[in-house]
mmCIF file of C-alpha atoms and ligand atoms in Angstrom:
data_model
loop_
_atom_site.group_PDB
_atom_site.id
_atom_site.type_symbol
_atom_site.label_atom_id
_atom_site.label_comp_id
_atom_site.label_asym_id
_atom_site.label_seq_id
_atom_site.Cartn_x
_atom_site.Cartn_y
_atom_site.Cartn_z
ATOM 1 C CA UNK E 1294 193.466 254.318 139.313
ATOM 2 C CA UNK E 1295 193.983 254.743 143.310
ATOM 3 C CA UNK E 1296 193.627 251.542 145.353
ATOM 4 C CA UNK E 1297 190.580 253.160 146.821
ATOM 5 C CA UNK E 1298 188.182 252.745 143.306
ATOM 6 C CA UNK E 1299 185.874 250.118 143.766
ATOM 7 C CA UNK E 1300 186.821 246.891 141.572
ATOM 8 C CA UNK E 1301 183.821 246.512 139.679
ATOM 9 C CA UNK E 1302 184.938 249.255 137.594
ATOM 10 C CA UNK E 1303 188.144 247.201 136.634
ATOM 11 C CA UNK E 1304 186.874 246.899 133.277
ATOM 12 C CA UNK E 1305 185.441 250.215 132.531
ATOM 13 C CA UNK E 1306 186.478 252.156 129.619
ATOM 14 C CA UNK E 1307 184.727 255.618 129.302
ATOM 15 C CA UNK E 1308 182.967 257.291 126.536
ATOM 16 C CA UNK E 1309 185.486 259.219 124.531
ATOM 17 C CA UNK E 1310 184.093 262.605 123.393
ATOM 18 C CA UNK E 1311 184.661 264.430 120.236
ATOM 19 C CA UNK E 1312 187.841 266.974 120.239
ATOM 20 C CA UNK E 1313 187.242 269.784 122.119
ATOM 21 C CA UNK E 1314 190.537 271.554 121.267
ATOM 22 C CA UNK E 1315 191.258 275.700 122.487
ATOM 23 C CA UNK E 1316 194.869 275.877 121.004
ATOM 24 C CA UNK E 1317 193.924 276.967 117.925
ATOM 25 C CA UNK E 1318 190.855 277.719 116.100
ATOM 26 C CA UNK E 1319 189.152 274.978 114.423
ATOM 27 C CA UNK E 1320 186.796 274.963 111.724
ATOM 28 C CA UNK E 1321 184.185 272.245 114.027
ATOM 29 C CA UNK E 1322 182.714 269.708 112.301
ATOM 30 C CA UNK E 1323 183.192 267.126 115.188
ATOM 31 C CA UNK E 1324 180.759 266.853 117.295
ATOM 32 C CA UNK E 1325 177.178 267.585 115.296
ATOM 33 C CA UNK E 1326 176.876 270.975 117.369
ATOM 34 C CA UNK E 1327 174.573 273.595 115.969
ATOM 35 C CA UNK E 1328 176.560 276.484 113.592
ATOM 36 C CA UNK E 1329 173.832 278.852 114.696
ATOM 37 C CA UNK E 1330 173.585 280.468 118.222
ATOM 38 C CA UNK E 1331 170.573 279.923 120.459
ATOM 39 C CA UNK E 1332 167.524 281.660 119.941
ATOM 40 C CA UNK E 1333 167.853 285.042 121.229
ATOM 41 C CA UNK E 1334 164.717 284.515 123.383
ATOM 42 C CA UNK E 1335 166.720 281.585 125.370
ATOM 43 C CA UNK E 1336 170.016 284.092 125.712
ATOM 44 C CA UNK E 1337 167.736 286.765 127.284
ATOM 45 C CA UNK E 1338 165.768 284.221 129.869
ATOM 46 C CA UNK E 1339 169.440 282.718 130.625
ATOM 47 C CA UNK E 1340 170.483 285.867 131.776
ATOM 48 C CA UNK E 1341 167.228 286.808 133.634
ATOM 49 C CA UNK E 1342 167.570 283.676 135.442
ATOM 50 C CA UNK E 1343 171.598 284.362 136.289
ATOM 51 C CA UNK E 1344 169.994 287.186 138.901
ATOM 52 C CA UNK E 1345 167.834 284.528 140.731
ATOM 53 C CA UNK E 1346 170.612 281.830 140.972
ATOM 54 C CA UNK E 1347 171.078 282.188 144.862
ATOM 55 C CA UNK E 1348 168.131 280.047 145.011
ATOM 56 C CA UNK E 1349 167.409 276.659 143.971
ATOM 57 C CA UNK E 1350 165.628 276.048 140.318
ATOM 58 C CA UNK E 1351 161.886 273.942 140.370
ATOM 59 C CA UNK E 1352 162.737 270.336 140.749
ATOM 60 C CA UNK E 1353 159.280 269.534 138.794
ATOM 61 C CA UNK E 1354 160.616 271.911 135.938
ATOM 62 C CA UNK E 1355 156.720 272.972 135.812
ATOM 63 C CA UNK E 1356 156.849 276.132 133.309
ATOM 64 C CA UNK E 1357 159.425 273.709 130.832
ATOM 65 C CA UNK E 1358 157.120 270.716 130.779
ATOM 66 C CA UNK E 1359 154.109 273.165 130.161
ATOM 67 C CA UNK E 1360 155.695 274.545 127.109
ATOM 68 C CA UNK E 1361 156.984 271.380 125.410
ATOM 69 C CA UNK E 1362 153.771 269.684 126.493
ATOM 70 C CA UNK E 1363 151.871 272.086 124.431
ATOM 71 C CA UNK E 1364 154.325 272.028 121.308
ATOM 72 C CA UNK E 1365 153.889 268.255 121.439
ATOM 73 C CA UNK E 1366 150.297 267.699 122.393
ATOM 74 C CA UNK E 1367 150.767 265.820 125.140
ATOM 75 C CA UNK E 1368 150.601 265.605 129.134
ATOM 76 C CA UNK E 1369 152.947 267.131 132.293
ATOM 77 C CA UNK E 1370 152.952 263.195 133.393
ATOM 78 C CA UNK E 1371 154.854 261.849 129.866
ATOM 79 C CA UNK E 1372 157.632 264.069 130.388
ATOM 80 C CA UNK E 1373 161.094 263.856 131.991
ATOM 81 C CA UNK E 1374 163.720 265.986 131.948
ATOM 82 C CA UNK E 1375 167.463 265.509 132.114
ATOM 83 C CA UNK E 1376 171.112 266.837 132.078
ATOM 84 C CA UNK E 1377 170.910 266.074 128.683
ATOM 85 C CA UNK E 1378 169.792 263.272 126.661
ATOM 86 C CA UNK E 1379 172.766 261.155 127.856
ATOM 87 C CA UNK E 1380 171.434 261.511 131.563
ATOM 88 C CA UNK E 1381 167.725 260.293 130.124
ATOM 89 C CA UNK E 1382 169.530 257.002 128.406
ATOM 90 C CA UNK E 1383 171.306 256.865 131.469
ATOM 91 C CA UNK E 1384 168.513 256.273 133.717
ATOM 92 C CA UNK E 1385 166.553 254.047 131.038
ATOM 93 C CA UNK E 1386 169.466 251.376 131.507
ATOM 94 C CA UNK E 1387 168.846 251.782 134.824
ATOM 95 C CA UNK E 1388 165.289 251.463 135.419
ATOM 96 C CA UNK E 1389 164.685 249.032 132.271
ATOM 97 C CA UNK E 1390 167.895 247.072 132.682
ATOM 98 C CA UNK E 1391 169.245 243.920 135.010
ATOM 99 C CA UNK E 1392 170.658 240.777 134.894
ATOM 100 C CA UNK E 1393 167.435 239.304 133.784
ATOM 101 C CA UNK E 1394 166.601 241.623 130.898
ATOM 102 C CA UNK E 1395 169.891 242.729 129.081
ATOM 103 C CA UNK E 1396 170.183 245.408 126.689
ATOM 104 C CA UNK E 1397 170.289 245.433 123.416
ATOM 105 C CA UNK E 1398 171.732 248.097 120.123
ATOM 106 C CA UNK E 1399 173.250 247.745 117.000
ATOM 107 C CA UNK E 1400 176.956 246.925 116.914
ATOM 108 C CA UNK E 1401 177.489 250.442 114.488
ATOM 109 C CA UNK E 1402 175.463 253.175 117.168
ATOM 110 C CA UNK E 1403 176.141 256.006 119.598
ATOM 111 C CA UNK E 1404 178.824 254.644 121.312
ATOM 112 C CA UNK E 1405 177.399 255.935 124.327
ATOM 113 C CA UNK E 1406 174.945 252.744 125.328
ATOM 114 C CA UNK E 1407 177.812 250.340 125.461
ATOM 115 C CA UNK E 1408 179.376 252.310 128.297
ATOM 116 C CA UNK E 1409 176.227 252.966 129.986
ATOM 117 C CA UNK E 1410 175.416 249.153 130.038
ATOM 118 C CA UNK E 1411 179.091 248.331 131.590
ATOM 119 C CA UNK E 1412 179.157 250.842 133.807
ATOM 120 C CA UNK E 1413 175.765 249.671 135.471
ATOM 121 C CA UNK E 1414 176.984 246.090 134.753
ATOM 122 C CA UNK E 1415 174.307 245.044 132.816
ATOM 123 C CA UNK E 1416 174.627 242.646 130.033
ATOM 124 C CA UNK E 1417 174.478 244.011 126.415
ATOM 125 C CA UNK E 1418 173.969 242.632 123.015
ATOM 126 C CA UNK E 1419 175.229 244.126 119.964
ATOM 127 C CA UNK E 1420 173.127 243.192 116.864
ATOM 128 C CA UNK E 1421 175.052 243.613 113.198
ATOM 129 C CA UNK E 1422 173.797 246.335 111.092
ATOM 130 C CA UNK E 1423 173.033 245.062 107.134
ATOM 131 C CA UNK E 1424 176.703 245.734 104.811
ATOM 132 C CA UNK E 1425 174.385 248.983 103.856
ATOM 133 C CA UNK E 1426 174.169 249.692 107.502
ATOM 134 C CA UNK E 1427 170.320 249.628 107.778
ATOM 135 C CA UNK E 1428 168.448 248.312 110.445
ATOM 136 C CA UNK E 1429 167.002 244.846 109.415
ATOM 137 C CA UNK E 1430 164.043 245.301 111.958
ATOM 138 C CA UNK E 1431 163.641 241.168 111.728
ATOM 139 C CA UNK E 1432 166.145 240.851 113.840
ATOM 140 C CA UNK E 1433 164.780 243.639 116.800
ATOM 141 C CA UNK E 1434 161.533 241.105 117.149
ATOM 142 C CA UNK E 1435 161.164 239.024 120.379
ATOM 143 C CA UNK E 1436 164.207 240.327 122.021
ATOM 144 C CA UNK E 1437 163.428 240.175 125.587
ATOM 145 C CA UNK E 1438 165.738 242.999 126.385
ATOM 146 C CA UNK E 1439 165.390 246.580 126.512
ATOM 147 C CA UNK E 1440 166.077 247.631 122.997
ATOM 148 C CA UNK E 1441 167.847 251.082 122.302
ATOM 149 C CA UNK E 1442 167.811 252.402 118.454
ATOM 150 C CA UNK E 1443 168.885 256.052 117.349
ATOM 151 C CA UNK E 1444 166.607 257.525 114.400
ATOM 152 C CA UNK E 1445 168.231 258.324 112.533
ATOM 153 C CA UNK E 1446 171.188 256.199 113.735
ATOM 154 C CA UNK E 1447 174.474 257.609 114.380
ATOM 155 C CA UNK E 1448 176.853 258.173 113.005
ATOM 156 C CA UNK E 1449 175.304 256.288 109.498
ATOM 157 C CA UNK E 1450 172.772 259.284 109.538
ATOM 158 C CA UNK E 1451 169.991 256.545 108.235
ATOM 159 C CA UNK E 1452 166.291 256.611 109.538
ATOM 160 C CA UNK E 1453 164.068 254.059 110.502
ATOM 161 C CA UNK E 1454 160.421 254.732 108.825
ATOM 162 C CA UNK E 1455 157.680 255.037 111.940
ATOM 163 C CA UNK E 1456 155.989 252.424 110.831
ATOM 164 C CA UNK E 1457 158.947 249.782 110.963
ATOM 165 C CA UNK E 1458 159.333 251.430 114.609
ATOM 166 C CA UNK E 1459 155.744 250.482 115.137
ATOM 167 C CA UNK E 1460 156.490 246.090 114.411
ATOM 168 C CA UNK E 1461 159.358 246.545 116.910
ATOM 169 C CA UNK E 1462 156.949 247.229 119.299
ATOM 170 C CA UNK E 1463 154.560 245.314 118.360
ATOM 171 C CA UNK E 1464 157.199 242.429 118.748
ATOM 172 C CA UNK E 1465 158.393 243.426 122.199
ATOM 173 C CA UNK E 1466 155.402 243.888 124.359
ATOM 174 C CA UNK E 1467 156.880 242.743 127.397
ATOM 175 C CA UNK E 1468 159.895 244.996 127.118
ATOM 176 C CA UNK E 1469 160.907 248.743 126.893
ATOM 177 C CA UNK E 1470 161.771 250.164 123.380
ATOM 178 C CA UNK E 1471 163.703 253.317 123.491
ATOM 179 C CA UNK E 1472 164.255 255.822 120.316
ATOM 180 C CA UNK E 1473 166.894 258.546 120.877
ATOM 181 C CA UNK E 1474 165.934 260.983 118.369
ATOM 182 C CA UNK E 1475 168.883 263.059 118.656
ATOM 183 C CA UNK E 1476 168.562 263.705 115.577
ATOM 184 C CA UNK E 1477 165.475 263.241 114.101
ATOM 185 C CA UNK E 1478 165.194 267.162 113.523
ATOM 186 C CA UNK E 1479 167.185 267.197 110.438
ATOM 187 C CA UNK E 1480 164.878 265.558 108.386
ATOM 188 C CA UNK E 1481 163.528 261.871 110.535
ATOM 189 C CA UNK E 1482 160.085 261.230 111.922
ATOM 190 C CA UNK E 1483 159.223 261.698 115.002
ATOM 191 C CA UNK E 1484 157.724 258.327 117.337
ATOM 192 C CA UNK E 1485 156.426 261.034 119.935
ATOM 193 C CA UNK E 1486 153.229 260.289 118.753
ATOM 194 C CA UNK E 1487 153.096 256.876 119.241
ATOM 195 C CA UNK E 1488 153.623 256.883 123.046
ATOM 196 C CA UNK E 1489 149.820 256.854 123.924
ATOM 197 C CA UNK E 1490 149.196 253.356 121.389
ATOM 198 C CA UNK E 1491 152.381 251.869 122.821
ATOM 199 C CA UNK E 1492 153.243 251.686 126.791
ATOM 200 C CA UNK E 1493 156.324 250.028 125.893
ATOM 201 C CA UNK E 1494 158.056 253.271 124.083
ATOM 202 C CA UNK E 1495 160.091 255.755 125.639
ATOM 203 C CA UNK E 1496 161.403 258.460 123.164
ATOM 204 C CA UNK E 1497 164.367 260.804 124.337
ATOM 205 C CA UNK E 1498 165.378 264.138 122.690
ATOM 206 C CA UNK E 1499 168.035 266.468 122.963
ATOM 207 C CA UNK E 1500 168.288 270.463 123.324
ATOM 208 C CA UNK E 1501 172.150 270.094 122.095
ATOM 209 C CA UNK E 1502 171.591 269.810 118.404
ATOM 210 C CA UNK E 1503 169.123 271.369 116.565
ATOM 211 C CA UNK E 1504 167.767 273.892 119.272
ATOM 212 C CA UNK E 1505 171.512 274.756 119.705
ATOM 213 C CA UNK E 1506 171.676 274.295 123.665
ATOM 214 C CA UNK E 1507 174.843 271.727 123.588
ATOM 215 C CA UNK E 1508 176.326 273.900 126.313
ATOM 216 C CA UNK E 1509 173.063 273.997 128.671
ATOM 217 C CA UNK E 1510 172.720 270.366 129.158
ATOM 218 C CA UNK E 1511 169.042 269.985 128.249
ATOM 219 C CA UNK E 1512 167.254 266.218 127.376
ATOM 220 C CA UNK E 1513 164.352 265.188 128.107
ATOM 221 C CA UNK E 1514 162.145 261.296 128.006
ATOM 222 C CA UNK E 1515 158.571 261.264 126.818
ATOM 223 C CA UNK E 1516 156.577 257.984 127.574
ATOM 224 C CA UNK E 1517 153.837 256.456 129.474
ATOM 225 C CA UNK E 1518 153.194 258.149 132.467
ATOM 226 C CA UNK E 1519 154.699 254.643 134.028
ATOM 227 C CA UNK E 1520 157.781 254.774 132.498
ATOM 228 C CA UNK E 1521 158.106 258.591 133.035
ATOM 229 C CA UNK E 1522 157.270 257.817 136.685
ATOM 230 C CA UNK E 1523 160.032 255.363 137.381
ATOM 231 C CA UNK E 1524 162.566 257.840 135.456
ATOM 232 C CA UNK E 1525 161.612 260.096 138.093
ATOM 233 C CA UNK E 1526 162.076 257.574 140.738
ATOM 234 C CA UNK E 1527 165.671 257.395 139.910
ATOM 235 C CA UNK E 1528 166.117 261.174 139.028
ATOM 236 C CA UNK E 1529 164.326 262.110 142.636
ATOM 237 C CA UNK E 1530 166.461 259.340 143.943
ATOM 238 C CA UNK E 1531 170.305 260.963 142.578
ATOM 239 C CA UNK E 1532 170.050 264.196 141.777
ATOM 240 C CA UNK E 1533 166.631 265.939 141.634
ATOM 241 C CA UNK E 1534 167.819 269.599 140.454
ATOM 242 C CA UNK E 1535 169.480 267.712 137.282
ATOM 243 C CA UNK E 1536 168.322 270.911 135.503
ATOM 244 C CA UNK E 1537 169.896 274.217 136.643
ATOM 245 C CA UNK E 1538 167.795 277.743 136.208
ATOM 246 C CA UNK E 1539 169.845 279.080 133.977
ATOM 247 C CA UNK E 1540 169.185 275.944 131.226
ATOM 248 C CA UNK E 1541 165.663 275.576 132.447
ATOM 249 C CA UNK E 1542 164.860 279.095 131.325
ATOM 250 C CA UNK E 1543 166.422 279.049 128.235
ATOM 251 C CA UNK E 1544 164.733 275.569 127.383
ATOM 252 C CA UNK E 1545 161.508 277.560 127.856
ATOM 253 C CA UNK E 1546 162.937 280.634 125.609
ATOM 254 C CA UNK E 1547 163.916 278.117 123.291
ATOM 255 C CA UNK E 1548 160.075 276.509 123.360
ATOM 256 C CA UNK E 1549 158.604 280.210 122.680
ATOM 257 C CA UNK E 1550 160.664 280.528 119.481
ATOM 258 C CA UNK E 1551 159.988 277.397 117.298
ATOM 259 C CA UNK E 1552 159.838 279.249 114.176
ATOM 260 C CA UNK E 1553 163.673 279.534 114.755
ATOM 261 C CA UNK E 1554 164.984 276.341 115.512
ATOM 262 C CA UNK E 1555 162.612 274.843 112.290
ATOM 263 C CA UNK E 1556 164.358 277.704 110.244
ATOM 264 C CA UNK E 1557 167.982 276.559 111.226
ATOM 265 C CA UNK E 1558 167.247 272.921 110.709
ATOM 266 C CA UNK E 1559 165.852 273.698 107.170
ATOM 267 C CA UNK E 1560 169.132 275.743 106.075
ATOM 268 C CA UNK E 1561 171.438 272.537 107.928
ATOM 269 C CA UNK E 1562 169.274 269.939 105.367
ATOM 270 C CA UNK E 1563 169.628 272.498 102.742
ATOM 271 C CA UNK E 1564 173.705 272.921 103.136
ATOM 272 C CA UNK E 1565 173.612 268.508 103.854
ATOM 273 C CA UNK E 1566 172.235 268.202 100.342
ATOM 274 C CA UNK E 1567 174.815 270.666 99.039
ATOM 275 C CA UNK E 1568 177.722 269.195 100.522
ATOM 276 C CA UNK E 1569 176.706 265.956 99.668
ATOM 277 C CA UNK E 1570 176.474 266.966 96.241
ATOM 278 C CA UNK E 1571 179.877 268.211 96.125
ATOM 279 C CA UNK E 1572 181.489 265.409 98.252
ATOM 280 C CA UNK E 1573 180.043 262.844 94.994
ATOM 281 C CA UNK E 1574 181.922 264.491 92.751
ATOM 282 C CA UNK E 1575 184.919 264.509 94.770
ATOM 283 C CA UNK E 1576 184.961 260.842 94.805
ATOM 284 C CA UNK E 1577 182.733 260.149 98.089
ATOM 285 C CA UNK E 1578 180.087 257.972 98.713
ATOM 286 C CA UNK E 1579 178.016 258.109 101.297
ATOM 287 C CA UNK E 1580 174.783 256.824 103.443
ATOM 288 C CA UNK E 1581 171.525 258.655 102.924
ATOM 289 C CA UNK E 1582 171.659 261.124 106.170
ATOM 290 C CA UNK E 1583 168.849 262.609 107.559
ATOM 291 C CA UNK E 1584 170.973 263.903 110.265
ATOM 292 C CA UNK E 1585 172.840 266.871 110.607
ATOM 293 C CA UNK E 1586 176.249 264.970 109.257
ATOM 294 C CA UNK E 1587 177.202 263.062 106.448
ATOM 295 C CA UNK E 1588 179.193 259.878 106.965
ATOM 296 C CA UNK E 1589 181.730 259.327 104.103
ATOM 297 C CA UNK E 1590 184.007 257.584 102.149
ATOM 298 C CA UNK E 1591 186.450 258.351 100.007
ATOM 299 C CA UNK E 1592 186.906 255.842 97.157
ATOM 300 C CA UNK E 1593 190.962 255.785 97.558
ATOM 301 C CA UNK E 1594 191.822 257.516 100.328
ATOM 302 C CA UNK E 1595 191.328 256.346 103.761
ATOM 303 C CA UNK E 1596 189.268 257.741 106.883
ATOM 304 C CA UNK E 1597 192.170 258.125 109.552
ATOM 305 C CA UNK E 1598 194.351 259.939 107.071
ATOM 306 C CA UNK E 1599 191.521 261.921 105.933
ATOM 307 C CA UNK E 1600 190.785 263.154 108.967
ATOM 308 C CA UNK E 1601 194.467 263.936 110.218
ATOM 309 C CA UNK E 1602 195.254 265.565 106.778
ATOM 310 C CA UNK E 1603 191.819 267.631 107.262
ATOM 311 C CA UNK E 1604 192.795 268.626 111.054
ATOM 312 C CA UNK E 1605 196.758 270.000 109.890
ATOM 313 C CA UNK E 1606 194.849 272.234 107.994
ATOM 314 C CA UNK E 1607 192.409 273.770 110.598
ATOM 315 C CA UNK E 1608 189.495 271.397 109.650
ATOM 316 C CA UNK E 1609 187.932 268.621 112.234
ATOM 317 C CA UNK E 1610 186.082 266.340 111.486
ATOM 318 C CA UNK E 1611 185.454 262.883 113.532
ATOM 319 C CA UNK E 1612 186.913 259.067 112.513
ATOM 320 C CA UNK E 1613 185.838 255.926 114.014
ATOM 321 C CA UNK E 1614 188.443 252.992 114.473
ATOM 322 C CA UNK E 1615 185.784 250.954 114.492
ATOM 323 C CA UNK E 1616 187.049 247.906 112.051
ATOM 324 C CA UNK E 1617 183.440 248.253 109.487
ATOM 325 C CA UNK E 1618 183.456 252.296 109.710
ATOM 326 C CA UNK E 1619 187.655 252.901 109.895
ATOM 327 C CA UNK E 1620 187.360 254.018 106.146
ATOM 328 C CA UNK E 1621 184.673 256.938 106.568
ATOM 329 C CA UNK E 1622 184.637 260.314 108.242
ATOM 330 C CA UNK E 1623 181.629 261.995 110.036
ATOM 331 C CA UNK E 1624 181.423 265.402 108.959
ATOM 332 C CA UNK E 1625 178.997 267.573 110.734
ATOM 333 C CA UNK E 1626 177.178 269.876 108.355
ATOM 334 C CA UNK E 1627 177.999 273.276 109.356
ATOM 335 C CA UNK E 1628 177.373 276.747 108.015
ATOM 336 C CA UNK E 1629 177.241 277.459 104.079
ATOM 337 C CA UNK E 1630 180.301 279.554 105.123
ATOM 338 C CA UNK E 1631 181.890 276.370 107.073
ATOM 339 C CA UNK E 1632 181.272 273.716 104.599
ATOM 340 C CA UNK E 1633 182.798 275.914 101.577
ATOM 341 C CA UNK E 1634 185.997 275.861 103.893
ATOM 342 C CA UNK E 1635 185.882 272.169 104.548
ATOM 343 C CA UNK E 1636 185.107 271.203 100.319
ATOM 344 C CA UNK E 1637 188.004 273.708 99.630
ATOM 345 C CA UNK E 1638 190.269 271.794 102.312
ATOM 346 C CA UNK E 1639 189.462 268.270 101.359
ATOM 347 C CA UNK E 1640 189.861 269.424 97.294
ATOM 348 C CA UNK E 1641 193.410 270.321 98.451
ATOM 349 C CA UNK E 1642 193.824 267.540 99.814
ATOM 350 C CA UNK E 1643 192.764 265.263 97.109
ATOM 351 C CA UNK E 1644 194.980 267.777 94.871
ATOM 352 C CA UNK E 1645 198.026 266.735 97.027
ATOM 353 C CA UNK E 1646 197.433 262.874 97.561
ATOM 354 C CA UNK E 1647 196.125 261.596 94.710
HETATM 355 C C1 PLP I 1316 174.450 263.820 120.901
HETATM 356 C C2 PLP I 1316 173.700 262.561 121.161
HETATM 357 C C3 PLP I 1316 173.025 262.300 122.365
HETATM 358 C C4 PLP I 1316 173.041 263.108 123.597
HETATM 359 O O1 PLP I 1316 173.529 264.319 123.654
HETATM 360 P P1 PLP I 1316 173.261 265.236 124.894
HETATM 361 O O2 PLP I 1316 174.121 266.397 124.592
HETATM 362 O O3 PLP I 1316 173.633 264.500 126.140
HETATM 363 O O4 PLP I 1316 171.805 265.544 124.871
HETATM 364 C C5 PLP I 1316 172.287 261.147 122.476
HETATM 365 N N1 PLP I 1316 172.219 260.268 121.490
HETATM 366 C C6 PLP I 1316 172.850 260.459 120.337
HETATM 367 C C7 PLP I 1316 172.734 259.433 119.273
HETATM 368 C C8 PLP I 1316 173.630 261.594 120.142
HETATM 369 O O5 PLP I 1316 174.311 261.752 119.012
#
């Protein structure tokens, strides 16, 4: 730290990525990237756009929010759209947060919302997931805080059912609910829907999982056009061309082929359900994932050395020290091709160990 930073980030500890390792070639199953490229329609509009790039992209993202309002049937004036999804959450804590109205997330989540809400200094409460790690939505009513839940939640993979979405916001009328659906391609249910019955939902998505964009940087909020509006106070306020030309177009290449993205998230469920299979009979058990990884345990051996033993041999997986998850791994679910390398790896393993 130089004497120069200001204090009031004395206490801040920063989000920790997954491995991103170039020494030698991993087999990824880290960081619940897509196996599959992106759709070739998004490679070709990336590299139209590259010959425009001396000039600056549409702040108002027009052509984007006309495509993804038409896949979702809804209006220009519910969308946002970020750097991201973690640029979207970011700005919710800011325009939904203060002193007054803390925020509030499970204590097992994306670890993500606990940094956001200490870096803005806003006060956070962490509510216990069940021993099964569901969501007991009892304890979500009459916060008075800005509630943040990921559905499916991460990295337990479990979904909440739309309906138990709907009494948390029928509980919290006079605060902001938001739903980070990272993930909710693999196999959740959607809120989207909801945001015209409830003013109080905000819904953010990501372009990094299943539409494969991880390395583009695409997110985007959908909401009333209130909340939308003061999201795009604070965008227009720190950084209005938050979405370069090059991701913009291939957002909108990505729109035009749906077929494709729907066709990689069916094979990802498929090879979850395979895995999952296999990982049962090795002597795992495991929470019922609807997202593209499978959070594990194995019934001797422990997470940490799992993962270490996994990563000598080429195969990386991500481990939580987290005291109620330190025995499980997160395994993303990769290609058929992938996962037969990771069972055969962990098999080994077992072989050796046990
Ligand atoms: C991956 C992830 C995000 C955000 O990812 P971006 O790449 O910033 O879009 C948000 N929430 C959860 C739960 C995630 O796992």
């Amino acid at each position: 730290m130089s004497r120069f930073f200001s204090e009031k980030y004395n206490f801040l500890k920063p989000y920790t990525p997954g491995e991103q390792p170039k020494e030698k070639k991993y087999i990824k199953l880290n960081t619940n990237e897509s196996p599959f490229p992106p759709s070739p329609l998004a490679m070709e509009a990336a590299a139209e756009a590259a010959k425009k790039l001396q000039l600056y992209p549409d702040p108002d993202c027009r052509e984007l929010t006309a495509k993804l309002a038409t896949s979702y049937g809804i209006n220009a004036n519910e969308i946002v759209w970020t750097n991201g999804s973690d640029d979207v959450l970011n700005f919710a804590f800011m325009a939904f947060c203060d002193q007054k109205k803390k925020a509030v997330f499970p204590d097992i989540t994306y670890g993500f919302y606990k940094v956001f809400a200490e870096a803005l200094g806003i006060p956070y409460e962490q509510i216990p997931l069940q021993d099964d790690f569901t969501i007991r939505i009892e304890d979500y009513f009459h916060c008075h805080a800005t509630i943040f839940i990921a559905n499916p939640n991460a990295p337990t993979g479990i979904p909440l059912k739309i309906g138990e979405i709907e009494e948390i916001l029928k509980h919290n009328t006079d605060s902001v609910v938001v739903i980070d659906e990272a993930y909710v391609d693999f196999g959740g249910e959607s809120c989207i829907p909801l945001i015209r019955k409830y003013d109080n939902l905000l819904v953010t998505q990501t372009f990094s999982k299943s539409r494969s964009m991880a390395g583009a940087r695409l997110g985007f909020g959908v909401g009333n056009p209130q909340l939308i509006a003061d999201l795009n106070t604070l965008r227009y306020s720190t950084n209005p061309y938050n979405i370069n030309a090059m991701t913009m177009s291939a957002g909108i290449g990505t729109l035009s082929d749906a077929a494709y993205t729907e066709k990689n998230c069916k094979v990802i469920a498929e090879n979850r359900a395979l895995t999952m299979e296999a990982l049962s009979e090795l002597g795992f058990s495991m929470t019922d994932s609807k997202a593209n990884f499978i959070f594990a345990r194995h019934n001797t051996l422990g997470g940490e050395f799992l993962y270490q033993k996994l990563k000598e041999r080429g195969v990386l997986v991500r481990h939580f020290s987290q005291e109620r998850i330190s025995d499980y791994i997160r395994i993303t679910v990769g290609s058929k091709e992938e996962m037969e390398v990771f069972l055969k790896t962990l098999s080994n393993i077992l072989e050796e160990f046990l």
